[in-house]
GROMACS .gro file of C-alpha atoms in nm:
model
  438
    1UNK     CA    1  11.003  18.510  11.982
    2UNK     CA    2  11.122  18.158  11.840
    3UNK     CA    3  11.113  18.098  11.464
    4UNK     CA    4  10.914  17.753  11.585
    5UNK     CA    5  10.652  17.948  11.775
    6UNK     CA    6  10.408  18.012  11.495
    7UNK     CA    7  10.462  17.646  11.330
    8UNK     CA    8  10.354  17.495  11.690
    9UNK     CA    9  10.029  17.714  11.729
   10UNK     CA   10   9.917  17.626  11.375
   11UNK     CA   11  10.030  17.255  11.504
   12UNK     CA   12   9.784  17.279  11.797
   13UNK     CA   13   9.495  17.340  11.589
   14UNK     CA   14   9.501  17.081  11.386
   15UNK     CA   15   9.412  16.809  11.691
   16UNK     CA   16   9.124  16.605  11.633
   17UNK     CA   17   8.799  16.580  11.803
   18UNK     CA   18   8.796  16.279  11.906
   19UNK     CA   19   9.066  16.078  12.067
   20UNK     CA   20   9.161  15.788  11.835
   21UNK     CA   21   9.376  15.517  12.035
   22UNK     CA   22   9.602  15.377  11.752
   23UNK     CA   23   9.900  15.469  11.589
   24UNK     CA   24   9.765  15.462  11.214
   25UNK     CA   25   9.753  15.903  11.212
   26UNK     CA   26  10.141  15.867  11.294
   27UNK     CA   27  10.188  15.610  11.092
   28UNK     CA   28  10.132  15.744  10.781
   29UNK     CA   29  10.292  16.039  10.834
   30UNK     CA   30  10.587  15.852  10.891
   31UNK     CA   31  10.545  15.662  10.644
   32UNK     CA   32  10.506  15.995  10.386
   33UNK     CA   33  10.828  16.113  10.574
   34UNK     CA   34  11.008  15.788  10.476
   35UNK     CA   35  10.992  15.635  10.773
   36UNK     CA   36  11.268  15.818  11.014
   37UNK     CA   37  11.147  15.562  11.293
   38UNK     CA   38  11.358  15.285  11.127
   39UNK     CA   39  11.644  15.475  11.061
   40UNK     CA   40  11.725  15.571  11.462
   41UNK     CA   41  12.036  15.499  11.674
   42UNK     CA   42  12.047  15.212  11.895
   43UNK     CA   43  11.709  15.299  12.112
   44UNK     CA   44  11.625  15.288  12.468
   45UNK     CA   45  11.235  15.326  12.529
   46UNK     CA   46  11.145  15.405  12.901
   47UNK     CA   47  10.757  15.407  13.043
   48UNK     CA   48  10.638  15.429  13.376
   49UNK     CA   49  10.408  15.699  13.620
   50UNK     CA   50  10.682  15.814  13.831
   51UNK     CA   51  11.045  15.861  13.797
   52UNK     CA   52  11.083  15.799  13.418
   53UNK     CA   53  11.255  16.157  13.313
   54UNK     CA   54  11.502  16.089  13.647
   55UNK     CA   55  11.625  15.804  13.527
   56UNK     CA   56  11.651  15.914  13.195
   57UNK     CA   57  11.865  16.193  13.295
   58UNK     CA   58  12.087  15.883  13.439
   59UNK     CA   59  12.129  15.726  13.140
   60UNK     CA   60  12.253  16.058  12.990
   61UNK     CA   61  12.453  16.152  13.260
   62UNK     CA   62  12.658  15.839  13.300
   63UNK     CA   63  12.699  15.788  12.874
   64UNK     CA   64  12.763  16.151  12.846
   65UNK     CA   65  13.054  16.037  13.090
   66UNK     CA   66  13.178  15.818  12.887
   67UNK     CA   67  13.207  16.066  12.558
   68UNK     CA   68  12.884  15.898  12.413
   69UNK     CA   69  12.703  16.130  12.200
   70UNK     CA   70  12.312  16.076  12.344
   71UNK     CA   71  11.946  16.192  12.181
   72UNK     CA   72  11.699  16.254  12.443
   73UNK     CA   73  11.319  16.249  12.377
   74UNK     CA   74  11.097  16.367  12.685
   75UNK     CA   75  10.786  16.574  12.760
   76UNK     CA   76  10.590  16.755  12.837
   77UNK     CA   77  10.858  17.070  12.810
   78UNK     CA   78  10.879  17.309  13.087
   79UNK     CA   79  10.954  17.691  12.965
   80UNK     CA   80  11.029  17.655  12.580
   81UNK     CA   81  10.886  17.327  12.350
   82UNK     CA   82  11.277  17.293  12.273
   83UNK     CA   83  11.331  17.121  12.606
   84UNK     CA   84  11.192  16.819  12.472
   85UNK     CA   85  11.444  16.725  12.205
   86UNK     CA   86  11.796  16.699  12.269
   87UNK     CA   87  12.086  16.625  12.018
   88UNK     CA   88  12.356  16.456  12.088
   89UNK     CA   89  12.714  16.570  12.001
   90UNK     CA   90  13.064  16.479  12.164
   91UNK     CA   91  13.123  16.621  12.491
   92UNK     CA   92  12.763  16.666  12.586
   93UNK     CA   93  12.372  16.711  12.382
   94UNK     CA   94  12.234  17.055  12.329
   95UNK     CA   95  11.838  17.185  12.305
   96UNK     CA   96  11.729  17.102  11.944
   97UNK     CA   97  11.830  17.481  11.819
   98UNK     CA   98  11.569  17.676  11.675
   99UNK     CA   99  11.619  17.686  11.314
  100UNK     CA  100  11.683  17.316  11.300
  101UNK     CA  101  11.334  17.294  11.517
  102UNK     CA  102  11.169  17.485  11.272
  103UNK     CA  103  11.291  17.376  10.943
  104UNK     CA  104  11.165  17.001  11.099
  105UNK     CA  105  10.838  17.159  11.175
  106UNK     CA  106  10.816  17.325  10.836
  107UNK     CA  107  10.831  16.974  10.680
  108UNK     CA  108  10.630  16.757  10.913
  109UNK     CA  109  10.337  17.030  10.833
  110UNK     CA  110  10.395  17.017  10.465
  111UNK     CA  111  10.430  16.673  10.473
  112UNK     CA  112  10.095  16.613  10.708
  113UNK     CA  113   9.854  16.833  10.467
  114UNK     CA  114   9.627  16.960  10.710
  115UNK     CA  115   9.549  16.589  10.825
  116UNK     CA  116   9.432  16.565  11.179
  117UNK     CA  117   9.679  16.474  11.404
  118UNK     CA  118   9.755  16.531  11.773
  119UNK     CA  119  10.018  16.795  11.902
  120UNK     CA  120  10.171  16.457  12.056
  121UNK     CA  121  10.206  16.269  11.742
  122UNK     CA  122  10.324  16.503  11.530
  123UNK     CA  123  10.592  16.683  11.799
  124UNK     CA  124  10.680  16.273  11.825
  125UNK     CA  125  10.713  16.294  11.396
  126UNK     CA  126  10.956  16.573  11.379
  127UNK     CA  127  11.166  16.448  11.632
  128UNK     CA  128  11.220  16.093  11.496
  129UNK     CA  129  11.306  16.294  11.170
  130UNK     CA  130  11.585  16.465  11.373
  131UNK     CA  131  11.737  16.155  11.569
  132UNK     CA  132  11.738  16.003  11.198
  133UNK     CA  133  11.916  16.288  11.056
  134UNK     CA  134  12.191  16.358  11.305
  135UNK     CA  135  12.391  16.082  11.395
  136UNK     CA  136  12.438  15.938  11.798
  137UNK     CA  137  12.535  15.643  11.990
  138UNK     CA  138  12.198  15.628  12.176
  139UNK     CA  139  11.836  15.744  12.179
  140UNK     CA  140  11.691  15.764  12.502
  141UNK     CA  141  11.288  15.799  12.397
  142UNK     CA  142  11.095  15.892  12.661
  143UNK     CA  143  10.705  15.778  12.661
  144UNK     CA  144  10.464  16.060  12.628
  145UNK     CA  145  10.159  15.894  12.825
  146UNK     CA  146  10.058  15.497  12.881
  147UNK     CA  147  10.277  15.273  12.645
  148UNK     CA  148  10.111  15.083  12.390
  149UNK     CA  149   9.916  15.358  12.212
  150UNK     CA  150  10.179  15.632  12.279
  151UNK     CA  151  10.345  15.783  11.978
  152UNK     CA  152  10.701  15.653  12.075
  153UNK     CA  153  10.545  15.322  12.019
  154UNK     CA  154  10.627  15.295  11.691
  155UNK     CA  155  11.005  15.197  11.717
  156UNK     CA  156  11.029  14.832  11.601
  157UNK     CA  157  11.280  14.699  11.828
  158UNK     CA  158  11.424  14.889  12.160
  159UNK     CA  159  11.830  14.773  12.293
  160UNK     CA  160  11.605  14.758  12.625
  161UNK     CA  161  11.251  14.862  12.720
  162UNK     CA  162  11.254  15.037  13.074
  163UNK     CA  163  10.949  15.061  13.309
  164UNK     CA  164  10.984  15.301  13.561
  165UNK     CA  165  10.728  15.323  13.948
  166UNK     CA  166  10.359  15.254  13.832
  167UNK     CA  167  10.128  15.416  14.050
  168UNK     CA  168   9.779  15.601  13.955
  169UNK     CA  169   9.777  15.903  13.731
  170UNK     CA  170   9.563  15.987  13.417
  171UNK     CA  171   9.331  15.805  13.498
  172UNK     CA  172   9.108  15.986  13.238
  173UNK     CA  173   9.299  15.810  12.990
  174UNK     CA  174   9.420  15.520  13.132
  175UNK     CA  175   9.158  15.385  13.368
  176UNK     CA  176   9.171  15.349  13.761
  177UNK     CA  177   9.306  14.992  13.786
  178UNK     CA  178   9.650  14.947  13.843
  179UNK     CA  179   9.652  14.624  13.648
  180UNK     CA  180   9.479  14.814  13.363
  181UNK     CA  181   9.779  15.090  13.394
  182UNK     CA  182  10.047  14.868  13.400
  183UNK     CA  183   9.913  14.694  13.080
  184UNK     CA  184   9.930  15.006  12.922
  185UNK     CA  185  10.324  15.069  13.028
  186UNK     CA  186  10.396  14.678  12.943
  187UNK     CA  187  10.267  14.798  12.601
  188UNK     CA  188  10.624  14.914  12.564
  189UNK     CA  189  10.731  14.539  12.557
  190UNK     CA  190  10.885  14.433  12.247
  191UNK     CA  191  10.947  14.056  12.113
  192UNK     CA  192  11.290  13.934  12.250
  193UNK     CA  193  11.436  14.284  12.341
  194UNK     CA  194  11.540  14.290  12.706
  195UNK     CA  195  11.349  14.479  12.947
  196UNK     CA  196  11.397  14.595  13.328
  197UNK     CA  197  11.115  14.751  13.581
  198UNK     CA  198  11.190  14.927  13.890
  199UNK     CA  199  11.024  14.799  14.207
  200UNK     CA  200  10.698  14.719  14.155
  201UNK     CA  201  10.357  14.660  14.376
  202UNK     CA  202  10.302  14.295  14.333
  203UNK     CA  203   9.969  14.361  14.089
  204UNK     CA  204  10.225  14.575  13.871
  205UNK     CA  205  10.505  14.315  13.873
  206UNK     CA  206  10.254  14.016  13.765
  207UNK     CA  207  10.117  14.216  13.489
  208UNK     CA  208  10.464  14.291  13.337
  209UNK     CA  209  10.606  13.934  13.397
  210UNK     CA  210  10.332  13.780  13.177
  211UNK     CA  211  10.368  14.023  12.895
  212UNK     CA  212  10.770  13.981  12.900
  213UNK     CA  213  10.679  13.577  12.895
  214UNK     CA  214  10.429  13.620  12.635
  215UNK     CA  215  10.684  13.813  12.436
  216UNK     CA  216  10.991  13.632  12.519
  217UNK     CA  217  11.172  13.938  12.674
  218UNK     CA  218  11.409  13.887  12.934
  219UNK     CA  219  11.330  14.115  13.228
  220UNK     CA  220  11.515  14.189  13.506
  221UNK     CA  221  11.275  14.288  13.776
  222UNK     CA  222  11.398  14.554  14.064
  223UNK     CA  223  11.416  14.395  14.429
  224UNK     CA  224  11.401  14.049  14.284
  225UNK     CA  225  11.693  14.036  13.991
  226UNK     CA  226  11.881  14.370  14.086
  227UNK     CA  227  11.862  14.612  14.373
  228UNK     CA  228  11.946  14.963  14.475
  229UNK     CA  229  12.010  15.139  14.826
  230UNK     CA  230  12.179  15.379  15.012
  231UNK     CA  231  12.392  15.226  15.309
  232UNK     CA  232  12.678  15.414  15.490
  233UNK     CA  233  12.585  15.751  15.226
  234UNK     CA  234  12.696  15.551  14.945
  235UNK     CA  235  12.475  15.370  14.680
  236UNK     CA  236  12.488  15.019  14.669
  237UNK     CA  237  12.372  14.827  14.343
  238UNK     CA  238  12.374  14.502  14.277
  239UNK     CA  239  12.264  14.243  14.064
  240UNK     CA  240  12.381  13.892  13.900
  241UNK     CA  241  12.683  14.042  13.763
  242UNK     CA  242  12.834  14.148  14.144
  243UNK     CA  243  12.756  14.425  14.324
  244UNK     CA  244  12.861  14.830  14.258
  245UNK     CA  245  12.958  15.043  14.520
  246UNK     CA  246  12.907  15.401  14.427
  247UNK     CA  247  12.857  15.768  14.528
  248UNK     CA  248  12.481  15.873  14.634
  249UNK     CA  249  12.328  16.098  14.316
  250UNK     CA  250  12.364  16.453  14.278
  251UNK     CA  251  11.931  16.469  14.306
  252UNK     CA  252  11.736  16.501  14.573
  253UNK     CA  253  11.564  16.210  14.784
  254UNK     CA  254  11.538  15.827  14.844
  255UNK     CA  255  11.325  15.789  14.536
  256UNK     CA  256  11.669  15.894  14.310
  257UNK     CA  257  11.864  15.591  14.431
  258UNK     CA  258  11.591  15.354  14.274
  259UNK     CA  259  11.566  15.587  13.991
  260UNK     CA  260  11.960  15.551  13.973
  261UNK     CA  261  11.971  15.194  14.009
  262UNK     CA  262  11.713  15.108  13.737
  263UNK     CA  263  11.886  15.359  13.492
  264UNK     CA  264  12.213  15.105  13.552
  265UNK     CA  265  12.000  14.824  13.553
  266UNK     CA  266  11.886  14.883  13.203
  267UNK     CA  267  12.254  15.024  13.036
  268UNK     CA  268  12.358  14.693  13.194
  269UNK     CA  269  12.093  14.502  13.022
  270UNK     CA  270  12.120  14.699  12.673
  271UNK     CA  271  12.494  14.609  12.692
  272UNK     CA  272  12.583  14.981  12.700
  273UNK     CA  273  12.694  14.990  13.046
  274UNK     CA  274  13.027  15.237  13.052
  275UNK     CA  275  13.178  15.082  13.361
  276UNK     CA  276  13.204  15.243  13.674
  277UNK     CA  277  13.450  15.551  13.619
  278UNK     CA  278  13.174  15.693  13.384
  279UNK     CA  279  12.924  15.589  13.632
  280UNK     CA  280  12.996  15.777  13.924
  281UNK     CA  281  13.125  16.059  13.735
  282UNK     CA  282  12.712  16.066  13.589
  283UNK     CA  283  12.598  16.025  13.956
  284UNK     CA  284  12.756  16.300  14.068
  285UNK     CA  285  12.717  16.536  13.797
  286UNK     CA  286  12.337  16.461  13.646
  287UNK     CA  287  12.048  16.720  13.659
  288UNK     CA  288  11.710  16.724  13.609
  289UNK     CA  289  11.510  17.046  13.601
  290UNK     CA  290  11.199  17.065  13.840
  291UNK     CA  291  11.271  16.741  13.997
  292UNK     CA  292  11.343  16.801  14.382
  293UNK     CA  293  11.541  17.101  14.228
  294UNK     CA  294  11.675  17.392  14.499
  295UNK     CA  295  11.664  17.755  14.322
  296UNK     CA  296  11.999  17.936  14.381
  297UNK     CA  297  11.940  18.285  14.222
  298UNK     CA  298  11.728  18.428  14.052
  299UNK     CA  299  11.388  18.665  14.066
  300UNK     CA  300  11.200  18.470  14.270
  301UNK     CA  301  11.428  18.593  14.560
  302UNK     CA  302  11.302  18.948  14.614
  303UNK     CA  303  10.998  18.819  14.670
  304UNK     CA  304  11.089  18.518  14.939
  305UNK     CA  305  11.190  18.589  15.280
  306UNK     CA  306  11.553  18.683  15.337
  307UNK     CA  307  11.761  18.339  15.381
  308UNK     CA  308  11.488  18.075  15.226
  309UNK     CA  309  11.579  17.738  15.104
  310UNK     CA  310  11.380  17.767  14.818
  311UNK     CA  311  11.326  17.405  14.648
  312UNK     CA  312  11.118  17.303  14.285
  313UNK     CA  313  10.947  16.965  14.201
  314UNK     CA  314  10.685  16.918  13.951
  315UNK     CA  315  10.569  16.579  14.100
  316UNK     CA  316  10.180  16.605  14.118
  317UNK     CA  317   9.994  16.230  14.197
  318UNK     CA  318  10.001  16.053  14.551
  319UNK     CA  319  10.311  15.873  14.457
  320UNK     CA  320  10.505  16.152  14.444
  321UNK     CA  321  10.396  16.306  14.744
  322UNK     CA  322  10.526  16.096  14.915
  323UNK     CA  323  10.857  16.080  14.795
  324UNK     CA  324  10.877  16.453  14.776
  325UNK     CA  325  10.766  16.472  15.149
  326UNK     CA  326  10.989  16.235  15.216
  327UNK     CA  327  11.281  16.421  15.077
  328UNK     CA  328  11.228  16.748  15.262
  329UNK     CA  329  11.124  16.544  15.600
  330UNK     CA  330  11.515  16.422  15.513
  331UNK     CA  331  11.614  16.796  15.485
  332UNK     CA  332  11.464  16.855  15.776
  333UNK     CA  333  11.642  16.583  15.975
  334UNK     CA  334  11.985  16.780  15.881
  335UNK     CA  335  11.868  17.160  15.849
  336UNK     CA  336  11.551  17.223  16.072
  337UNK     CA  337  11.363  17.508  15.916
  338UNK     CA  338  10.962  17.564  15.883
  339UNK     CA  339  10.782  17.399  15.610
  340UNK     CA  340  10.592  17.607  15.328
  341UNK     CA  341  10.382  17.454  15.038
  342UNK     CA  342  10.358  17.721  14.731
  343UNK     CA  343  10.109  17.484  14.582
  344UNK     CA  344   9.892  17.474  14.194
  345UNK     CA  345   9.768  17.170  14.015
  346UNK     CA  346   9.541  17.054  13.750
  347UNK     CA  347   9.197  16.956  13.774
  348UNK     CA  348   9.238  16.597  13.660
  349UNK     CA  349   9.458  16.540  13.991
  350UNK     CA  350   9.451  16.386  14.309
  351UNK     CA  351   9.510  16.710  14.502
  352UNK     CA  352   9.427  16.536  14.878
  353UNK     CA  353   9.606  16.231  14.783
  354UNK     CA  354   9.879  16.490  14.693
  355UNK     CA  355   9.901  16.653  15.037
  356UNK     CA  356   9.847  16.369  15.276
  357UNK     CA  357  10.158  16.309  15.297
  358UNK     CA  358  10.264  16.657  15.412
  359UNK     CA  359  10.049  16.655  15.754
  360UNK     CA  360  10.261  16.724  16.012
  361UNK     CA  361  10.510  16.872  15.855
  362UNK     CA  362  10.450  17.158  15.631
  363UNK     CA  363  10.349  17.442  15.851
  364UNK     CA  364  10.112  17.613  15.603
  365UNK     CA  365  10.035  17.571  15.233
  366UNK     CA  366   9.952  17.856  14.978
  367UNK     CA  367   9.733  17.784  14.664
  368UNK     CA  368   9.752  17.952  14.348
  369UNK     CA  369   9.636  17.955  13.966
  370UNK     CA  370   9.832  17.791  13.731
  371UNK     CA  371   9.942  18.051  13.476
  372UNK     CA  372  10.025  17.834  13.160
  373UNK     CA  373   9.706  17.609  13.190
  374UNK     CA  374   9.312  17.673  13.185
  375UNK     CA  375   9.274  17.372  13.345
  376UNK     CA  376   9.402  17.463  13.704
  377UNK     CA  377   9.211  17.398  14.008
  378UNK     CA  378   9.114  17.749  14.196
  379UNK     CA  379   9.353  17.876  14.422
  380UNK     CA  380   9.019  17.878  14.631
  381UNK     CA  381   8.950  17.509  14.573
  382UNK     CA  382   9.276  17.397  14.608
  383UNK     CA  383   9.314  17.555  14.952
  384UNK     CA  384   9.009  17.362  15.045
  385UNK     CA  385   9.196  17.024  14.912
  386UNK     CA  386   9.453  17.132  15.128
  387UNK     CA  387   9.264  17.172  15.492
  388UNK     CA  388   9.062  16.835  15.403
  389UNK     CA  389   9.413  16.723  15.380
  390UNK     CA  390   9.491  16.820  15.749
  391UNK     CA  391   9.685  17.116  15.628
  392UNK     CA  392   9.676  17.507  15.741
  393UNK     CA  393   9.616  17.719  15.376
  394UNK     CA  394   9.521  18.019  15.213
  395UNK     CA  395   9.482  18.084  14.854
  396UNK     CA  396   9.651  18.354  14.699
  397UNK     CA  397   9.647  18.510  14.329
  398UNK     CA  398  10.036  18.407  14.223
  399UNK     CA  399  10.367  18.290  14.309
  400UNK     CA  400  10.495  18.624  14.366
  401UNK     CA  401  10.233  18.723  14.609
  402UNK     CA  402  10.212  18.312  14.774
  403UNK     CA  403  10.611  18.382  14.854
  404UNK     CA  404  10.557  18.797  14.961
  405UNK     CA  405  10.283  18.595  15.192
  406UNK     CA  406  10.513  18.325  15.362
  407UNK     CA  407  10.734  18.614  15.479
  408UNK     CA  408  10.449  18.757  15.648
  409UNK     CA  409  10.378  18.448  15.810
  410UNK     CA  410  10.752  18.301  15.909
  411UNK     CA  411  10.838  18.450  16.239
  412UNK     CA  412  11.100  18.202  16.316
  413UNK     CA  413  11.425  18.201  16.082
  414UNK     CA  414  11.474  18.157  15.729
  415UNK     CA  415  11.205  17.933  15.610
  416UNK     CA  416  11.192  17.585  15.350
  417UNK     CA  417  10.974  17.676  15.084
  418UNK     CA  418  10.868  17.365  14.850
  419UNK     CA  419  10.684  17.523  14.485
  420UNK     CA  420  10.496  17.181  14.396
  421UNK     CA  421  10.212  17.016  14.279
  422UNK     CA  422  10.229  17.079  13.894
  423UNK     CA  423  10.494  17.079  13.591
  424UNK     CA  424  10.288  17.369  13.474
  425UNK     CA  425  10.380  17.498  13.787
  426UNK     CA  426  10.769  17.444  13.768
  427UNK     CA  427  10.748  17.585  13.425
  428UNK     CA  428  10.581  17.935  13.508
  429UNK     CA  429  10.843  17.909  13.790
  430UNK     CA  430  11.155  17.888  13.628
  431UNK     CA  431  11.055  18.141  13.396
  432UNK     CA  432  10.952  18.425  13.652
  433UNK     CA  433  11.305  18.347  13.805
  434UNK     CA  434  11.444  18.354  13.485
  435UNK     CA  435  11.652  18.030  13.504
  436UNK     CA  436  11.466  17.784  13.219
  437UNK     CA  437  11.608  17.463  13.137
  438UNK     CA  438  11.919  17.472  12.934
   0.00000   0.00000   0.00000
């Protein structure tokens, strides 16, 4: 077991009963920690519903490329807390190691006195206390959830603010209006510091224009003051300063080139843009755990059929639905093989609005229980979200046994099988196949 693990139970219990939206619990603790958030490298803050950790993982890739030593922020983690904070060094970041983790922990609880404080905040606290302390050409900090209340919010002034797909999700928190989300996200916004959006529904792009005017931000808007798209399999940017011509990414699906193009977009815009060399060398090499990821090896495979495609993606709101069904409907197109949806999700989801977009072609989805959260839907009730859906299901009581199940049930080659619908999911996942995130 870690060093860190005790420190981050004793962490969970000291969130407070009630949900405060400010920043003022943070705040001070920052402020009794000497205020690490003004003492970061140059800082890149990215926001957004879908696609945000993607195109973080471009901006690595492609200044990792370059020799840039990079600090990554993101959440939630997927196997081991660790995941979330990366250090930069020459020639490539590493996990935050444990003893570094834990000595950071040991202060930010000695420091915080027992105060209430969310896990959020105070996981956000010792990590600005590490990108203070070790050195690094960039920060990439990643936006927990929303914008303008988030923890990362505290940063004073951001080389660019990125805004990633707004679609619904958290709805508990943010509210059911898109205008209402995307006022959350544009909460990101800083006075003069550039800012660029992906694509955006026209309600999203309106909201964000008038809080970049407001604040005097230049922002370059996706479709309108830069674009990205595959043509001829190669990915075509472009924007005011000419256009790129450059290899399609290493991930998975349609939905990667935007990603891709709006992690250029804002390195352009920050003035941090390596050029191309380091730019296709990023494409081709980036990765990004759980995101349209296809399992190799590992433990999982005893249990699978013999010869299945066996693919990972944590997406879990309509939105990505879509673009995940639109990624193996492009599989599909170049590798026909049957369908199969190893499917568990949370209860504050849109499971239906999830599997739409899988009628007609995934041949049969099995539901499970999420293993790492007590706030999974039932295998039962999921399966039921799945056949209102359109979709041919069955629940069953793990992974292990949803995979054992498909075999029983493909008669006709080496199936596809897609584990989705959760990052909880993806998480207990990788670690029954015993390949976490590295």
């Amino acid at each position: 077991m870690d060093q860190s693990t005790a420190v981050l139970e004793r962490l969970l219990g000291l969130h407070p009963k009630e949900i405060d939206l400010s920043l003022d619990r943070l705040q001070r603790l920052l402020d009794a920690l000497g205020n690490p958030e003004r003492s970061l490298p140059p800082t890149i803050h990215i926001a957004g519903t879908n696609g945000k950790g993607s195109t973080t993982a471009f901006m690595r890739a492609i200044l990792e490329a370059d020799g840039k030593s990079v600090h990554v922020y993101t959440s939630p983690h997927l196997v081991r807390f660790h995941e979330r904070i990366r250090l930069g060094q020459p020639g490539g970041g590493r996990l935050v190691a444990d003893d570094v983790l834990n000595a950071a922990l040991l202060r930010c609880e000695y420091v915080n006195d027992g105060a209430q404080i969310t896990f959020f905040e105070i996981s956000t606290a010792v990590a600005l206390c590490l990108f203070a302390e070790h050195p690094a050409d960039v920060l990439l900090l990643e936006v927990g959830l929303g914008g303008r209340f988030d923890a990362t919010n505290v940063i004073e002034k951001p080389i660019v603010s990125v805004i990633t797909a707004i679609s619904l999700d958290h709805e508990r928190f943010l509210g059911s209006r898109l205008e209402g989300i995307a006022l959350e996200k544009a909460g990101i916004l800083k006075r003069g510091a550039p800012a660029v959006t992906s694509p955006q529904d026209d309600v999203v792009r309106a909201v964000i224009e008038a809080e970049a005017e407001a604040l005097g931000a230049p922002l370059a808007i996706g479709g309108q003051d830069w674009s990205a798209f595959e043509e001829h399999g190669r990915l075509i940017y472009q924007d005011e300063g000419g256009l790129l011509d450059l290899p399609l990414p290493r991930l998975t699906g349609q939905h990667q080139v935007v990603n891709a193009g709006t992690a250029i977009a804002a390195l352009r815009a920050a003035g941090v843009w390596p050029g191309m060399s380091a730019t296709e060398q990023g494409l081709r090499t980036v990765s990004w755990p759980a995101r349209l990821q296809r399992l190799t090896h590992g433990r999982l495979f005893k249990h699978a059929p013999e010869g299945a495609d066996i693919w990972l993606d944590g997406g879990h709101n309509p939105a990505a639905g879509v673009a995940i069904a639109s990624a193996m409907a492009d599989l599909d197109d170049r590798l026909d093989r049957p369908l199969y949806l190893v499917c568990g999700m949370l209860n504050t989801k849109d499971p239906i609005g999830f599997f739409r977009p899988f009628e007609g072609l995934a041949r049969h989805v099995m539901t499970i229980p999420l293993i790492s959260s007590a706030a999974g839907i039932s295998a039962e009730d999921l399966a039921r979200n799945a056949a209102e859906a359109g979709l041919d299901c069955e629940p069953a009581p793990s992974i292990d046994a949803a995979l054992k199940r498909v075999g029983q049930l493909c008669g006709d080659g080496p199936p596809r099988i897609l584990i989705c619908g959760s990052l909880y999911l993806a998480g207990d996942a990788l670690a029954l196949n015993g390949t976490p995130p590295e």
